Tab-separated table of C-alpha atoms in Angstrom:
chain	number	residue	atom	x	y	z
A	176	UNK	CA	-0.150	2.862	24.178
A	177	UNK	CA	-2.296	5.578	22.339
A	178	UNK	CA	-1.613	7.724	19.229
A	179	UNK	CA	1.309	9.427	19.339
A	180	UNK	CA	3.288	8.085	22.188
A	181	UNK	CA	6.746	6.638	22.070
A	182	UNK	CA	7.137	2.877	20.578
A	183	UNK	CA	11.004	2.358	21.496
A	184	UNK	CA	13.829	3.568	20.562
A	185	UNK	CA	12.428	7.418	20.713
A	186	UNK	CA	10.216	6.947	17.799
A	187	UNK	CA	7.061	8.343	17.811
A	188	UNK	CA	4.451	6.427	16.344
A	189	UNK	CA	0.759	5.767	15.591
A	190	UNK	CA	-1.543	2.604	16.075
A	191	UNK	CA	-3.645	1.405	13.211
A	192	UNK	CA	-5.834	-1.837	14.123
A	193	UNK	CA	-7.145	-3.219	10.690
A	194	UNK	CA	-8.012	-7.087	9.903
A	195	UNK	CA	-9.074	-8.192	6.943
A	196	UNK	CA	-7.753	-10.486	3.856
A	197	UNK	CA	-4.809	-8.943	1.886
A	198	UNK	CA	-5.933	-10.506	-0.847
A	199	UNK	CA	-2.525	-10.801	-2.568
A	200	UNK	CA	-2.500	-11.896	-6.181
A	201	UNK	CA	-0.728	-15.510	-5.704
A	202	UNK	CA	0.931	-15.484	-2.500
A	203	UNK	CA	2.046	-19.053	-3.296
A	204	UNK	CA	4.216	-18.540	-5.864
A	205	UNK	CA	5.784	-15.174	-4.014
A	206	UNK	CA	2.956	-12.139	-5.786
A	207	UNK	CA	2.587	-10.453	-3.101
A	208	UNK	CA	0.853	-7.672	-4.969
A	209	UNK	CA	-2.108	-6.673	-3.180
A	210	UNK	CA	-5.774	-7.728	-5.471
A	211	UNK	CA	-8.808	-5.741	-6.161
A	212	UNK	CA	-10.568	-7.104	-3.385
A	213	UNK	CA	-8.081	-6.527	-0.281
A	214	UNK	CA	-8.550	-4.966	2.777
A	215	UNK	CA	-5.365	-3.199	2.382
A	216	UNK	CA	-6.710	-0.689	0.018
A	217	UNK	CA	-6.343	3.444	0.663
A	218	UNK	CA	-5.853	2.348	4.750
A	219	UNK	CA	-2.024	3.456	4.605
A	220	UNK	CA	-0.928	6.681	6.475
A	221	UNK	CA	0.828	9.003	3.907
A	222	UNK	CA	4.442	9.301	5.507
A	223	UNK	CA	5.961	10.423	2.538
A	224	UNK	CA	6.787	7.283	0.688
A	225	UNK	CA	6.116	8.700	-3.140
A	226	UNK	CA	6.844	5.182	-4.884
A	227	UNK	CA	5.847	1.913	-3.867
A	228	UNK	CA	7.978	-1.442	-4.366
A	229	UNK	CA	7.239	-1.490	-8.048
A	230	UNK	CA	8.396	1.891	-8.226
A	231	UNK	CA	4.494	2.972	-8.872
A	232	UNK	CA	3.568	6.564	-7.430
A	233	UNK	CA	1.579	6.390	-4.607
A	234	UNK	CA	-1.358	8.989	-4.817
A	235	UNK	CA	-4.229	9.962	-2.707
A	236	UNK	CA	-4.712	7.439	0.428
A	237	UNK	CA	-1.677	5.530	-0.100
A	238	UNK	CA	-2.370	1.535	0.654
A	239	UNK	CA	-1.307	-0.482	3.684
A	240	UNK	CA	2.082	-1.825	3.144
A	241	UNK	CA	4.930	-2.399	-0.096
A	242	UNK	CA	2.817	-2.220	-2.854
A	243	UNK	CA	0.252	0.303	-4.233
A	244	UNK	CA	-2.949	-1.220	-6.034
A	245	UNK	CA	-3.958	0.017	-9.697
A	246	UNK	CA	-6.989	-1.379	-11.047
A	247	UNK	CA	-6.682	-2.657	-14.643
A	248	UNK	CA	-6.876	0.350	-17.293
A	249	UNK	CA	-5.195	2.861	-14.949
A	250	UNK	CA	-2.676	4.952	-16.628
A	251	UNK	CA	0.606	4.616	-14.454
A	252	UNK	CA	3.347	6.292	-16.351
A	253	UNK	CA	2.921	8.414	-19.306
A	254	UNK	CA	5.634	8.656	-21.760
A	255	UNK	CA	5.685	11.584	-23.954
């Protein structure tokens, strides 16, 4: 199946092979935030999801699955 054919159930969808460690911050005590170091990082499609499962916006290259990675010092929300 190539880009843009039908996947079942008349979706259309798109193939993305990646591999690599998601790096997740403590995936044994549940974190499944994704870390610094993970592969997961800006290789997300953007199909309009604008918040991620934190409720964090999602900007530029959005990142492979639930959760959108901010390195330390990033300003997420400002209140004013």
């Amino acid at each position: 199946m190539g880009s843009g054919e039908r996947c079942g159930g008349g979706a259309q969808c798109d193939l993305h092979w990646l591999t690599g460690w998601p790096a997740f911050v403590d995936q044994e005590t549940g974190d499944y935030h994704i870390g610094e170091i993970s592969a997961a990082i800006d290789e997300g499609f953007d199909v309009g999801v604008e918040r991620d499962m934190d409720y964090q916006r999602r900007v530029g290259d959005p990142d492979l699955g639930a959760d959108e990675y901010w390195a330390q010092g990033i300003f997420q929300v400002i209140y004013l």
